[in-house]
mmCIF file of C-alpha atoms and ligand atoms in Angstrom:
data_model
loop_
_atom_site.group_PDB
_atom_site.id
_atom_site.type_symbol
_atom_site.label_atom_id
_atom_site.label_comp_id
_atom_site.label_asym_id
_atom_site.label_seq_id
_atom_site.Cartn_x
_atom_site.Cartn_y
_atom_site.Cartn_z
ATOM 1 C CA MET A 1 -24.028 -33.546 27.974
ATOM 2 C CA SER A 2 -21.654 -31.011 26.450
ATOM 3 C CA ASN A 3 -19.932 -30.963 29.964
ATOM 4 C CA SER A 4 -17.472 -33.779 29.652
ATOM 5 C CA SER A 5 -17.023 -33.863 33.430
ATOM 6 C CA ILE A 6 -20.657 -35.337 33.641
ATOM 7 C CA VAL A 7 -20.119 -38.948 32.724
ATOM 8 C CA PHE A 8 -21.993 -42.119 33.275
ATOM 9 C CA HIS A 9 -19.455 -44.835 34.363
ATOM 10 C CA ARG A 10 -19.309 -48.244 33.084
ATOM 11 C CA GLN A 11 -17.039 -49.866 35.607
ATOM 12 C CA GLU A 12 -18.270 -53.416 35.034
ATOM 13 C CA LEU A 13 -17.601 -53.317 31.413
ATOM 14 C CA ALA A 14 -14.074 -51.821 32.053
ATOM 15 C CA GLN A 15 -13.358 -54.650 34.512
ATOM 16 C CA LYS A 16 -14.358 -57.358 32.030
ATOM 17 C CA LEU A 17 -12.211 -55.737 29.351
ATOM 18 C CA VAL A 18 -9.147 -55.370 31.631
ATOM 19 C CA HIS A 19 -9.513 -58.994 32.415
ATOM 20 C CA GLN A 20 -9.515 -60.204 28.773
ATOM 21 C CA ILE A 21 -6.769 -57.701 27.836
ATOM 22 C CA LEU A 22 -4.338 -58.539 30.589
ATOM 23 C CA THR A 23 -4.806 -62.304 30.922
ATOM 24 C CA VAL A 24 -4.544 -63.495 27.394
ATOM 25 C CA SER A 25 -2.025 -66.137 27.059
ATOM 26 C CA VAL A 26 1.020 -65.414 24.968
ATOM 27 C CA GLY A 27 0.742 -67.069 21.514
ATOM 28 C CA SER A 28 -3.044 -66.836 21.367
ATOM 29 C CA ALA A 29 -4.467 -64.568 18.823
ATOM 30 C CA ALA A 30 -5.648 -62.122 21.336
ATOM 31 C CA SER A 31 -2.077 -61.268 22.006
ATOM 32 C CA SER A 32 -2.187 -59.530 18.535
ATOM 33 C CA GLY A 33 -4.330 -57.219 20.350
ATOM 34 C CA VAL A 34 -8.115 -56.538 20.603
ATOM 35 C CA PHE A 35 -10.347 -54.491 18.280
ATOM 36 C CA LEU A 36 -13.357 -52.566 19.646
ATOM 37 C CA ALA A 37 -15.801 -51.482 17.157
ATOM 38 C CA ALA A 38 -18.901 -49.179 17.726
ATOM 39 C CA PRO A 39 -20.343 -46.402 15.593
ATOM 40 C CA ARG A 40 -19.260 -42.959 15.784
ATOM 41 C CA ARG A 41 -20.357 -40.635 18.773
ATOM 42 C CA THR A 42 -21.646 -43.715 20.795
ATOM 43 C CA GLY A 43 -19.171 -43.326 23.739
ATOM 44 C CA LYS A 44 -16.055 -45.156 22.895
ATOM 45 C CA SER A 45 -13.389 -42.344 23.543
ATOM 46 C CA THR A 46 -15.356 -41.529 26.734
ATOM 47 C CA PHE A 47 -15.260 -44.992 28.056
ATOM 48 C CA VAL A 48 -11.569 -45.334 27.215
ATOM 49 C CA ARG A 49 -10.682 -42.154 29.030
ATOM 50 C CA GLU A 50 -12.850 -42.304 31.829
ATOM 51 C CA ASP A 51 -13.171 -45.946 32.787
ATOM 52 C CA LEU A 52 -10.954 -48.178 30.838
ATOM 53 C CA ARG A 53 -7.653 -46.385 31.211
ATOM 54 C CA PRO A 54 -8.067 -45.957 35.126
ATOM 55 C CA ALA A 55 -9.123 -49.601 35.363
ATOM 56 C CA ILE A 56 -6.137 -50.844 33.353
ATOM 57 C CA GLU A 57 -3.810 -48.503 35.727
ATOM 58 C CA SER A 58 -5.430 -49.836 38.893
ATOM 59 C CA ALA A 59 -4.705 -53.448 37.595
ATOM 60 C CA GLY A 60 -1.147 -52.493 37.724
ATOM 61 C CA ALA A 61 -0.356 -51.804 33.996
ATOM 62 C CA ILE A 62 0.882 -48.853 32.182
ATOM 63 C CA VAL A 63 -1.415 -47.132 29.578
ATOM 64 C CA VAL A 64 -0.259 -45.441 26.475
ATOM 65 C CA TYR A 65 -3.125 -43.590 24.939
ATOM 66 C CA ALA A 66 -2.896 -42.529 21.209
ATOM 67 C CA ASP A 67 -6.170 -40.768 19.853
ATOM 68 C CA LEU A 68 -5.733 -40.545 16.131
ATOM 69 C CA TRP A 69 -8.729 -38.386 15.697
ATOM 70 C CA ALA A 70 -7.986 -35.743 18.322
ATOM 71 C CA ASN A 71 -6.134 -33.870 15.449
ATOM 72 C CA PRO A 72 -7.276 -35.056 11.992
ATOM 73 C CA ASN A 73 -4.445 -33.352 10.261
ATOM 74 C CA ALA A 74 -1.867 -34.990 12.486
ATOM 75 C CA ASP A 75 0.022 -37.809 10.950
ATOM 76 C CA PRO A 76 -1.022 -40.921 12.726
ATOM 77 C CA ALA A 77 2.546 -42.123 13.086
ATOM 78 C CA SER A 78 3.611 -39.008 14.876
ATOM 79 C CA VAL A 79 0.646 -39.242 17.124
ATOM 80 C CA ILE A 80 1.654 -42.745 18.138
ATOM 81 C CA VAL A 81 5.184 -42.104 18.587
ATOM 82 C CA GLY A 82 4.196 -38.866 20.550
ATOM 83 C CA ALA A 83 2.111 -40.842 22.918
ATOM 84 C CA ILE A 84 4.968 -43.223 23.626
ATOM 85 C CA ARG A 85 7.371 -40.370 24.132
ATOM 86 C CA ALA A 86 5.179 -38.704 26.561
ATOM 87 C CA VAL A 87 4.962 -41.929 28.900
ATOM 88 C CA LEU A 88 8.818 -42.125 28.598
ATOM 89 C CA ALA A 89 9.113 -38.398 29.531
ATOM 90 C CA ALA A 90 7.295 -39.200 32.695
ATOM 91 C CA ASN A 91 9.619 -41.768 33.966
ATOM 92 C CA ASP A 92 13.167 -40.639 34.839
ATOM 93 C CA GLY A 93 14.484 -44.259 35.362
ATOM 94 C CA VAL A 94 13.503 -45.118 31.845
ATOM 95 C CA LEU A 95 15.043 -42.064 30.388
ATOM 96 C CA LEU A 96 18.345 -42.998 32.230
ATOM 97 C CA ARG A 97 18.229 -46.485 30.982
ATOM 98 C CA LEU A 98 17.655 -45.146 27.301
ATOM 99 C CA ALA A 99 20.581 -42.574 27.890
ATOM 100 C CA LYS A 100 22.959 -45.331 29.178
ATOM 101 C CA GLY A 101 21.887 -47.709 26.459
ATOM 102 C CA THR A 102 22.563 -45.382 23.570
ATOM 103 C CA GLY A 103 25.638 -43.734 25.117
ATOM 104 C CA LEU A 104 23.837 -40.393 24.614
ATOM 105 C CA ASN A 105 24.283 -39.440 28.206
ATOM 106 C CA LYS A 106 24.688 -35.827 28.723
ATOM 107 C CA VAL A 107 24.600 -34.451 32.238
ATOM 108 C CA ASN A 108 22.754 -31.120 32.456
ATOM 109 C CA LEU A 109 23.212 -28.242 34.943
ATOM 110 C CA GLY A 110 21.269 -29.886 37.540
ATOM 111 C CA GLY A 111 23.316 -33.067 37.329
ATOM 112 C CA VAL A 112 20.368 -34.982 35.955
ATOM 113 C CA MET A 113 21.027 -37.340 33.008
ATOM 114 C CA ASN A 114 19.481 -35.927 29.785
ATOM 115 C CA PHE A 115 17.984 -38.019 26.981
ATOM 116 C CA ASP A 116 16.656 -36.405 24.062
ATOM 117 C CA LEU A 117 13.310 -37.978 23.254
ATOM 118 C CA ASP A 118 13.440 -36.900 19.589
ATOM 119 C CA ARG A 119 15.880 -39.828 19.209
ATOM 120 C CA VAL A 120 13.019 -42.165 19.730
ATOM 121 C CA GLY A 121 10.885 -42.988 16.798
ATOM 122 C CA LEU A 122 10.420 -44.683 13.431
ATOM 123 C CA GLY A 123 13.912 -44.746 11.786
ATOM 124 C CA GLU A 124 15.520 -43.038 14.689
ATOM 125 C CA LEU A 125 18.337 -44.194 16.837
ATOM 126 C CA VAL A 126 16.085 -45.709 19.435
ATOM 127 C CA SER A 127 13.219 -47.830 17.828
ATOM 128 C CA LEU A 128 9.888 -48.238 19.413
ATOM 129 C CA THR A 129 10.643 -51.708 20.486
ATOM 130 C CA ASP A 130 13.834 -50.333 22.327
ATOM 131 C CA ALA A 131 11.900 -47.597 23.880
ATOM 132 C CA LEU A 132 9.022 -49.926 25.135
ATOM 133 C CA VAL A 133 11.520 -52.627 26.288
ATOM 134 C CA ALA A 134 13.079 -49.916 28.504
ATOM 135 C CA LEU A 135 9.760 -48.976 29.722
ATOM 136 C CA SER A 136 8.821 -52.577 30.422
ATOM 137 C CA ASP A 137 12.060 -53.599 32.039
ATOM 138 C CA GLU A 138 12.382 -50.544 34.278
ATOM 139 C CA THR A 139 8.796 -50.669 35.484
ATOM 140 C CA GLN A 140 8.309 -54.378 35.487
ATOM 141 C CA LYS A 141 4.678 -53.505 34.273
ATOM 142 C CA MET A 142 2.740 -54.726 31.433
ATOM 143 C CA ILE A 143 2.202 -51.893 28.905
ATOM 144 C CA VAL A 144 -1.231 -51.525 27.271
ATOM 145 C CA LEU A 145 -1.090 -49.432 24.172
ATOM 146 C CA VAL A 146 -4.711 -47.883 23.351
ATOM 147 C CA ILE A 147 -5.060 -46.459 19.675
ATOM 148 C CA ASP A 148 -8.378 -44.612 19.547
ATOM 149 C CA GLU A 149 -9.925 -44.598 15.899
ATOM 150 C CA ALA A 150 -7.039 -46.875 14.805
ATOM 151 C CA GLN A 151 -8.124 -47.119 11.062
ATOM 152 C CA HIS A 152 -6.507 -43.746 10.623
ATOM 153 C CA ALA A 153 -3.175 -45.395 11.041
ATOM 154 C CA ILE A 154 -3.720 -47.059 7.533
ATOM 155 C CA THR A 155 -4.468 -43.878 5.685
ATOM 156 C CA THR A 156 -0.691 -43.033 5.430
ATOM 157 C CA GLU A 157 2.425 -44.967 4.640
ATOM 158 C CA SER A 158 4.233 -43.833 7.848
ATOM 159 C CA GLY A 159 1.027 -45.022 9.730
ATOM 160 C CA ILE A 160 1.407 -48.483 8.182
ATOM 161 C CA THR A 161 5.124 -48.464 9.160
ATOM 162 C CA ALA A 162 4.225 -47.529 12.723
ATOM 163 C CA LEU A 163 1.824 -50.514 12.999
ATOM 164 C CA PHE A 164 4.549 -52.917 11.862
ATOM 165 C CA ALA A 165 6.974 -51.306 14.303
ATOM 166 C CA LEU A 166 4.293 -52.029 16.936
ATOM 167 C CA LYS A 167 3.826 -55.582 15.929
ATOM 168 C CA ALA A 168 7.723 -56.012 16.236
ATOM 169 C CA ALA A 169 7.550 -54.305 19.782
ATOM 170 C CA ARG A 170 4.609 -56.565 20.704
ATOM 171 C CA ASP A 171 6.494 -59.786 19.645
ATOM 172 C CA GLU A 172 9.452 -58.711 21.633
ATOM 173 C CA LEU A 173 7.701 -57.652 24.796
ATOM 174 C CA ASN A 174 5.495 -60.714 24.953
ATOM 175 C CA SER A 175 8.533 -62.929 25.030
ATOM 176 C CA SER A 176 9.478 -64.325 28.460
ATOM 177 C CA LEU A 177 12.131 -61.745 28.935
ATOM 178 C CA HIS A 178 9.765 -58.668 29.449
ATOM 179 C CA HIS A 179 6.340 -57.878 30.902
ATOM 180 C CA GLY A 180 4.083 -57.836 28.036
ATOM 181 C CA LEU A 181 2.521 -55.480 25.584
ATOM 182 C CA ARG A 182 -1.123 -55.462 24.700
ATOM 183 C CA ILE A 183 -2.520 -53.257 21.997
ATOM 184 C CA VAL A 184 -6.162 -52.132 22.126
ATOM 185 C CA CYS A 185 -7.709 -50.533 19.058
ATOM 186 C CA THR A 186 -10.991 -48.863 18.681
ATOM 187 C CA GLY A 187 -12.742 -47.848 15.552
ATOM 188 C CA SER A 188 -16.031 -46.472 14.134
ATOM 189 C CA ASN A 189 -16.327 -48.985 11.391
ATOM 190 C CA ARG A 190 -15.764 -52.712 11.531
ATOM 191 C CA ASP A 191 -14.847 -52.916 7.764
ATOM 192 C CA LYS A 192 -12.066 -50.282 8.133
ATOM 193 C CA LEU A 193 -10.792 -51.825 11.398
ATOM 194 C CA ALA A 194 -10.800 -55.266 9.867
ATOM 195 C CA MET A 195 -8.263 -54.039 7.342
ATOM 196 C CA LEU A 196 -5.748 -53.927 10.301
ATOM 197 C CA ARG A 197 -6.181 -57.633 10.965
ATOM 198 C CA ASN A 198 -7.482 -59.427 7.990
ATOM 199 C CA SER A 199 -4.510 -60.324 5.740
ATOM 200 C CA LYS A 200 -1.306 -61.950 6.885
ATOM 201 C CA ASP A 201 0.844 -59.145 6.036
ATOM 202 C CA GLN A 202 -1.117 -56.714 8.398
ATOM 203 C CA ALA A 203 0.320 -55.915 11.687
ATOM 204 C CA PHE A 204 -2.562 -57.429 13.781
ATOM 205 C CA PHE A 205 -3.472 -60.392 11.822
ATOM 206 C CA GLY A 206 -6.137 -62.572 13.617
ATOM 207 C CA ALA A 207 -6.787 -60.114 16.406
ATOM 208 C CA PRO A 208 -10.258 -60.586 17.742
ATOM 209 C CA MET A 209 -12.870 -58.107 16.816
ATOM 210 C CA VAL A 210 -15.215 -57.263 19.654
ATOM 211 C CA ASN A 211 -18.437 -55.327 19.405
ATOM 212 C CA PHE A 212 -18.076 -52.636 21.751
ATOM 213 C CA PRO A 213 -21.514 -52.372 23.533
ATOM 214 C CA THR A 214 -23.329 -49.133 23.222
ATOM 215 C CA LEU A 215 -24.767 -47.489 26.388
ATOM 216 C CA GLY A 216 -27.710 -49.438 27.677
ATOM 217 C CA PRO A 217 -30.760 -48.754 29.776
ATOM 218 C CA ALA A 218 -28.845 -47.953 32.949
ATOM 219 C CA PHE A 219 -27.253 -45.002 30.960
ATOM 220 C CA ILE A 220 -30.784 -43.740 30.293
ATOM 221 C CA VAL A 221 -31.976 -44.080 33.881
ATOM 222 C CA TRP A 222 -28.981 -42.012 34.905
ATOM 223 C CA PHE A 223 -29.619 -39.643 32.103
ATOM 224 C CA CYS A 224 -33.179 -39.026 33.164
ATOM 225 C CA GLU A 225 -32.118 -38.411 36.766
ATOM 226 C CA GLN A 226 -29.193 -36.005 36.159
ATOM 227 C CA ILE A 227 -30.853 -33.976 33.241
ATOM 228 C CA ASP A 228 -31.981 -30.712 34.786
ATOM 229 C CA LEU A 229 -35.298 -29.855 33.045
ATOM 230 C CA PRO A 230 -38.528 -28.390 34.675
ATOM 231 C CA PHE A 231 -40.362 -31.500 33.708
ATOM 232 C CA LYS A 232 -39.544 -35.379 34.308
ATOM 233 C CA LEU A 233 -38.300 -37.575 31.663
ATOM 234 C CA GLU A 234 -39.392 -41.326 31.919
ATOM 235 C CA PRO A 235 -36.613 -43.696 31.299
ATOM 236 C CA LYS A 236 -39.258 -46.051 29.691
ATOM 237 C CA LYS A 237 -40.037 -43.484 27.170
ATOM 238 C CA VAL A 238 -36.594 -42.117 26.565
ATOM 239 C CA TRP A 239 -34.936 -45.766 25.989
ATOM 240 C CA PRO A 240 -36.641 -46.267 22.497
ATOM 241 C CA LEU A 241 -35.890 -42.585 21.642
ATOM 242 C CA PHE A 242 -32.228 -43.474 22.346
ATOM 243 C CA ALA A 243 -32.175 -46.524 20.201
ATOM 244 C CA GLU A 244 -33.727 -44.464 17.359
ATOM 245 C CA ALA A 245 -31.101 -41.942 17.733
ATOM 246 C CA GLY A 246 -28.446 -44.536 17.018
ATOM 247 C CA TYR A 247 -27.322 -44.748 20.679
ATOM 248 C CA ARG A 248 -25.837 -41.129 20.540
ATOM 249 C CA PRO A 249 -25.926 -39.496 23.887
ATOM 250 C CA GLU A 250 -25.380 -36.061 22.290
ATOM 251 C CA LEU A 251 -28.860 -36.139 20.438
ATOM 252 C CA LEU A 252 -30.655 -36.644 23.797
ATOM 253 C CA GLY A 253 -28.664 -33.794 25.334
ATOM 254 C CA SER A 254 -29.336 -31.548 22.321
ATOM 255 C CA ALA A 255 -33.088 -32.221 22.445
ATOM 256 C CA ALA A 256 -33.074 -31.155 26.151
ATOM 257 C CA ASP A 257 -31.277 -27.985 25.138
ATOM 258 C CA MET A 258 -34.391 -26.713 23.362
ATOM 259 C CA PHE A 259 -36.505 -26.664 26.608
ATOM 260 C CA ARG A 260 -33.862 -24.702 28.735
ATOM 261 C CA PHE A 261 -35.071 -21.302 27.760
ATOM 262 C CA ASP A 262 -38.652 -22.036 27.271
ATOM 263 C CA PHE A 263 -39.997 -19.908 30.141
ATOM 264 C CA GLU A 264 -43.604 -20.534 29.242
ATOM 265 C CA LEU A 265 -43.255 -24.362 29.023
ATOM 266 C CA ASP A 266 -46.334 -26.457 29.257
ATOM 267 C CA VAL A 267 -45.216 -29.248 31.423
ATOM 268 C CA ALA A 268 -47.957 -31.483 30.426
ATOM 269 C CA THR A 269 -46.908 -31.713 26.859
ATOM 270 C CA ALA A 270 -43.341 -31.206 27.284
ATOM 271 C CA PRO A 271 -42.288 -34.895 27.279
ATOM 272 C CA ASP A 272 -43.989 -35.492 24.047
ATOM 273 C CA ARG A 273 -42.438 -32.455 22.542
ATOM 274 C CA TYR A 274 -39.004 -33.774 23.717
ATOM 275 C CA ALA A 275 -39.674 -37.012 21.957
ATOM 276 C CA ASP A 276 -40.500 -35.071 18.894
ATOM 277 C CA GLU A 277 -37.423 -33.246 18.974
ATOM 278 C CA VAL A 278 -35.306 -36.423 19.432
ATOM 279 C CA HIS A 279 -37.138 -37.860 16.296
ATOM 280 C CA ARG A 280 -36.433 -34.654 14.372
ATOM 281 C CA LEU A 281 -32.602 -34.606 15.349
ATOM 282 C CA ALA A 282 -32.191 -38.150 14.460
ATOM 283 C CA GLU A 283 -33.874 -37.766 11.109
ATOM 284 C CA GLU A 284 -32.003 -34.478 10.423
ATOM 285 C CA VAL A 285 -28.547 -36.372 10.747
ATOM 286 C CA ASN A 286 -29.701 -38.974 8.135
ATOM 287 C CA GLU A 287 -31.331 -36.511 5.847
ATOM 288 C CA VAL A 288 -28.247 -34.419 5.420
ATOM 289 C CA GLN A 289 -26.439 -37.712 4.283
ATOM 290 C CA ARG A 290 -29.294 -38.824 2.202
ATOM 291 C CA GLU A 291 -29.317 -35.571 0.396
ATOM 292 C CA VAL A 292 -25.586 -35.657 -0.378
ATOM 293 C CA ILE A 293 -26.136 -39.290 -1.615
ATOM 294 C CA HIS A 294 -29.086 -38.193 -3.935
ATOM 295 C CA SER A 295 -27.364 -35.359 -5.390
ATOM 296 C CA LEU A 296 -24.466 -37.571 -6.767
ATOM 297 C CA THR A 297 -23.732 -37.705 -10.491
ATOM 298 C CA PRO A 298 -24.752 -41.325 -12.021
ATOM 299 C CA ILE A 299 -21.348 -42.639 -11.823
ATOM 300 C CA GLN A 300 -20.528 -41.620 -8.351
ATOM 301 C CA PHE A 301 -23.858 -43.039 -7.255
ATOM 302 C CA ALA A 302 -23.017 -46.238 -8.870
ATOM 303 C CA VAL A 303 -19.622 -46.413 -7.435
ATOM 304 C CA LEU A 304 -20.833 -45.662 -4.021
ATOM 305 C CA ARG A 305 -23.518 -48.328 -4.140
ATOM 306 C CA VAL A 306 -21.180 -50.924 -5.460
ATOM 307 C CA ILE A 307 -18.771 -50.147 -2.706
ATOM 308 C CA ALA A 308 -21.435 -50.427 -0.004
ATOM 309 C CA ALA A 309 -22.756 -53.633 -1.561
ATOM 310 C CA SER A 310 -19.348 -55.442 -2.026
ATOM 311 C CA ALA A 311 -17.777 -54.506 1.404
ATOM 312 C CA LYS A 312 -14.487 -56.306 1.732
ATOM 313 C CA THR A 313 -14.262 -57.735 -1.699
ATOM 314 C CA TYR A 314 -14.422 -54.412 -3.471
ATOM 315 C CA ALA A 315 -11.807 -54.037 -6.232
ATOM 316 C CA PRO A 316 -12.373 -50.793 -7.814
ATOM 317 C CA PHE A 317 -11.159 -51.467 -11.516
ATOM 318 C CA GLU A 318 -11.625 -55.057 -12.220
ATOM 319 C CA THR A 319 -13.783 -56.012 -15.142
ATOM 320 C CA ALA A 320 -16.470 -57.571 -13.026
ATOM 321 C CA THR A 321 -16.656 -54.455 -10.927
ATOM 322 C CA MET A 322 -16.957 -52.316 -14.000
ATOM 323 C CA ASP A 323 -19.846 -54.360 -15.046
ATOM 324 C CA LYS A 324 -21.465 -53.708 -11.678
ATOM 325 C CA TYR A 325 -21.265 -50.033 -12.096
ATOM 326 C CA ARG A 326 -23.041 -50.369 -15.243
ATOM 327 C CA ARG A 327 -25.665 -52.504 -13.750
ATOM 328 C CA ALA A 328 -26.184 -50.097 -10.825
ATOM 329 C CA MET A 329 -26.593 -47.302 -13.428
ATOM 330 C CA GLN A 330 -29.180 -49.539 -15.223
ATOM 331 C CA LEU A 331 -30.939 -50.249 -11.900
ATOM 332 C CA ALA A 332 -31.024 -46.448 -11.257
ATOM 333 C CA GLY A 333 -32.992 -46.079 -14.389
ATOM 334 C CA ILE A 334 -30.211 -44.325 -16.496
ATOM 335 C CA PRO A 335 -31.211 -44.726 -20.270
ATOM 336 C CA ASN A 336 -29.041 -47.548 -21.848
ATOM 337 C CA ALA A 337 -27.178 -45.078 -24.070
ATOM 338 C CA ASP A 338 -25.811 -43.245 -21.113
ATOM 339 C CA VAL A 339 -24.690 -46.238 -19.126
ATOM 340 C CA LYS A 340 -20.896 -45.932 -19.237
ATOM 341 C CA ALA A 341 -18.072 -46.667 -16.703
ATOM 342 C CA ASP A 342 -14.426 -46.432 -17.522
ATOM 343 C CA VAL A 343 -11.338 -46.297 -15.344
ATOM 344 C CA PRO A 344 -10.752 -42.612 -15.436
ATOM 345 C CA GLY A 345 -14.503 -41.933 -14.749
ATOM 346 C CA VAL A 346 -14.383 -44.260 -11.756
ATOM 347 C CA GLN A 347 -11.128 -42.872 -10.487
ATOM 348 C CA GLN A 348 -12.706 -39.351 -10.453
ATOM 349 C CA ALA A 349 -15.786 -40.501 -8.844
ATOM 350 C CA LEU A 350 -13.854 -42.154 -5.971
ATOM 351 C CA ILE A 351 -12.081 -38.902 -5.412
ATOM 352 C CA ALA A 352 -15.325 -37.087 -5.476
ATOM 353 C CA LEU A 353 -16.965 -39.593 -3.029
ATOM 354 C CA GLN A 354 -13.987 -39.136 -0.579
ATOM 355 C CA ASP A 355 -14.396 -35.275 -0.771
ATOM 356 C CA LYS A 356 -18.187 -35.817 0.051
ATOM 357 C CA LYS A 357 -17.199 -37.912 3.142
ATOM 358 C CA LEU A 358 -19.061 -40.929 1.725
ATOM 359 C CA VAL A 359 -16.010 -43.229 1.095
ATOM 360 C CA TRP A 360 -12.805 -43.687 2.748
ATOM 361 C CA ARG A 361 -9.474 -44.604 1.273
ATOM 362 C CA ALA A 362 -6.619 -46.581 2.969
ATOM 363 C CA ALA A 363 -3.059 -45.856 1.815
ATOM 364 C CA ARG A 364 -2.851 -48.733 -0.575
ATOM 365 C CA GLY A 365 -5.879 -48.074 -2.557
ATOM 366 C CA VAL A 366 -8.322 -49.960 -0.435
ATOM 367 C CA TYR A 367 -11.958 -48.367 -0.151
ATOM 368 C CA ALA A 368 -14.776 -48.650 2.383
ATOM 369 C CA PRO A 369 -17.947 -46.609 3.071
ATOM 370 C CA GLU A 370 -16.914 -43.748 5.149
ATOM 371 C CA GLU A 371 -19.677 -44.584 7.828
ATOM 372 C CA GLN A 372 -22.086 -47.419 8.568
ATOM 373 C CA SER A 373 -24.814 -44.965 8.284
ATOM 374 C CA VAL A 374 -24.129 -44.672 4.581
ATOM 375 C CA VAL A 375 -24.612 -48.294 4.087
ATOM 376 C CA ASP A 376 -27.713 -48.106 6.244
ATOM 377 C CA ILE A 377 -29.484 -45.456 4.243
ATOM 378 C CA LEU A 378 -28.649 -47.173 1.063
ATOM 379 C CA THR A 379 -30.068 -50.457 2.263
ATOM 380 C CA GLU A 380 -33.186 -48.644 3.631
ATOM 381 C CA ASP A 381 -33.935 -47.015 0.417
ATOM 382 C CA GLY A 382 -33.484 -50.455 -1.441
ATOM 383 C CA LEU A 383 -30.640 -49.123 -3.276
ATOM 384 C CA LEU A 384 -28.273 -52.084 -2.770
ATOM 385 C CA GLN A 385 -30.669 -54.565 -4.338
ATOM 386 C CA GLY A 386 -29.330 -56.517 -7.300
ATOM 387 C CA LEU A 387 -25.853 -55.519 -6.614
ATOM 388 C CA GLN A 388 -24.796 -58.041 -3.929
HETATM 389 N N1 ADP B 401 -20.612 -42.642 29.497
HETATM 390 C C1 ADP B 401 -21.098 -41.396 29.000
HETATM 391 N N2 ADP B 401 -21.761 -40.573 29.933
HETATM 392 C C2 ADP B 401 -22.083 -39.434 29.472
HETATM 393 N N3 ADP B 401 -21.944 -38.897 28.250
HETATM 394 C C3 ADP B 401 -21.360 -39.740 27.390
HETATM 395 C C4 ADP B 401 -21.000 -40.969 27.682
HETATM 396 N N4 ADP B 401 -20.309 -41.600 26.696
HETATM 397 C C5 ADP B 401 -20.421 -40.689 25.606
HETATM 398 N N5 ADP B 401 -21.145 -39.509 26.009
HETATM 399 C C6 ADP B 401 -21.193 -38.311 25.260
HETATM 400 O O1 ADP B 401 -21.469 -38.653 23.853
HETATM 401 C C7 ADP B 401 -20.607 -37.988 23.012
HETATM 402 C C8 ADP B 401 -19.720 -38.821 22.063
HETATM 403 O O2 ADP B 401 -19.011 -39.657 22.856
HETATM 404 P P1 ADP B 401 -17.422 -40.163 22.460
HETATM 405 O O3 ADP B 401 -16.855 -40.765 23.552
HETATM 406 O O4 ADP B 401 -16.787 -39.140 21.806
HETATM 407 O O5 ADP B 401 -17.840 -41.197 21.354
HETATM 408 P P2 ADP B 401 -16.823 -41.839 20.237
HETATM 409 O O6 ADP B 401 -15.527 -41.828 20.661
HETATM 410 O O7 ADP B 401 -17.615 -43.260 20.197
HETATM 411 O O8 ADP B 401 -17.058 -41.258 18.823
HETATM 412 C C9 ADP B 401 -19.626 -36.946 23.801
HETATM 413 O O9 ADP B 401 -20.273 -35.764 23.805
HETATM 414 C C10 ADP B 401 -19.885 -37.586 25.080
HETATM 415 O O10 ADP B 401 -19.874 -36.496 26.139
HETATM 416 MG MG1 MG B 402 -13.826 -41.218 19.798
#
C-alpha cells in the first residue's frame, strides 16, 4: 500500500461529487463551498488527487489544489496563494491579461509578455479576486479550488485573511459576469471544519458538511486480489478487520508486510495470524494515545475531558467551565483538598495538551480535540460521563 501508484479508484463517487459541486445554483448555500469530513488516513487526499481532480477536469472545469498538510510548517495562506499562482503560471493568456490589466507589462528577450507572479497575493497589487477573475474570463471555465485539510487555514491570522479573500473572490466569480468559483474543503475532524462555516463572520457560513464515505467492501475485494501474499485473504474476513482498523488502508497493508519475508510460512494458519496482526496494529495505535492520556496531570486530564465533552460550546475560562474542571477532577477521584482550577493553571494545561497533540487551537482561541480518536477513547473508557 505504500506504493502510491497502486490505487483503488472510486469513479462513481467522484462523478456524484462533481455533479453536486458543479451544478449548485448560485445563491444556494452550496455555492459557499462544500465540506468533506472523514477521519485521518482514510483516503481523502488519495481520492482528491486520483479521482476527484481528474473528474472535475474532464467535466470542463479548472482545479486549483492546495494541500495544507503537505508541509505542516508552511503558512496556510502562502500555500493557498502558491496553488493559485501555479495555475496562473501555466496559462499564458491569463498572464498576459494580468500584465495588461496592471500596466506591469514588460517584454522579455524572447518578446514574451512577462508578469511577475509575486504581485499576486494577499495585500499585493493583484488580489486573489483579480487573479481568479482573469483566469475565469480568459478560460471561460468554472474554477474549483480544493483545499485539503482546510482547518489549518484558521490556525493563523493570515490563513483567516486568505479565507475571507476567497469568500470575496467566490462572490465575484459567482456573479453572472464570470464563470463561477466553487470551493471544496476536506478535513479530518468535523468540529474543526465546522469552525469554518458555523458563524456568520466565517468565510463559508452555511456551506454544507458532507460525511466523506470511507472505503467500502469493493475496496476490500480489490485489496485481497492485488495483495501479493503466499496465501489467500478472504474479503469476507478482511472486511470486519478493516472496520476495526478504523477504515485505514495502511493498517491492512502493514499487517501484510509481516508475511513477506516469512519463508517458512504455514499457509493454513496464516490468515488467522493476519487477522491477529491487524487487531494488534489497530490496538497499538489506540494504546499509544491512551497512554498519553493516562499520563496527564490532574488539571490537564480535566481540561481534556471537558473539551471533549463540550465540543463546540467549549469556553475555556468561563466560570461554569471552571466548575466543570473541578467536577472532572472530583470524578477522577482527586481528593477534595487537591481539587483546584484557576486561569493560569488552565492556560498551562491547554498549552501542554497542544504539545501532546491531544488538543488543537485555532488562531482566535477556539479549541477542539486534535482527533476524533481522542474523544472515542475517552468515551470508551467512560471518562466523559457526568460532564456533558
Ligand atoms: N483508494 C485507495 N486505494 C489504495 N490505497 C489507498 C486509497 N486511499 C487511501 N489509500 C492509502 O491509505 C493511506 C492514507 O490515505 P490518504 O489519502 O493520505 O488519507 P487522508 O488524506 O484521509 O489522511 C495512504 O497510504 C494511501 O496510499
Ligand atoms: Mg490527507
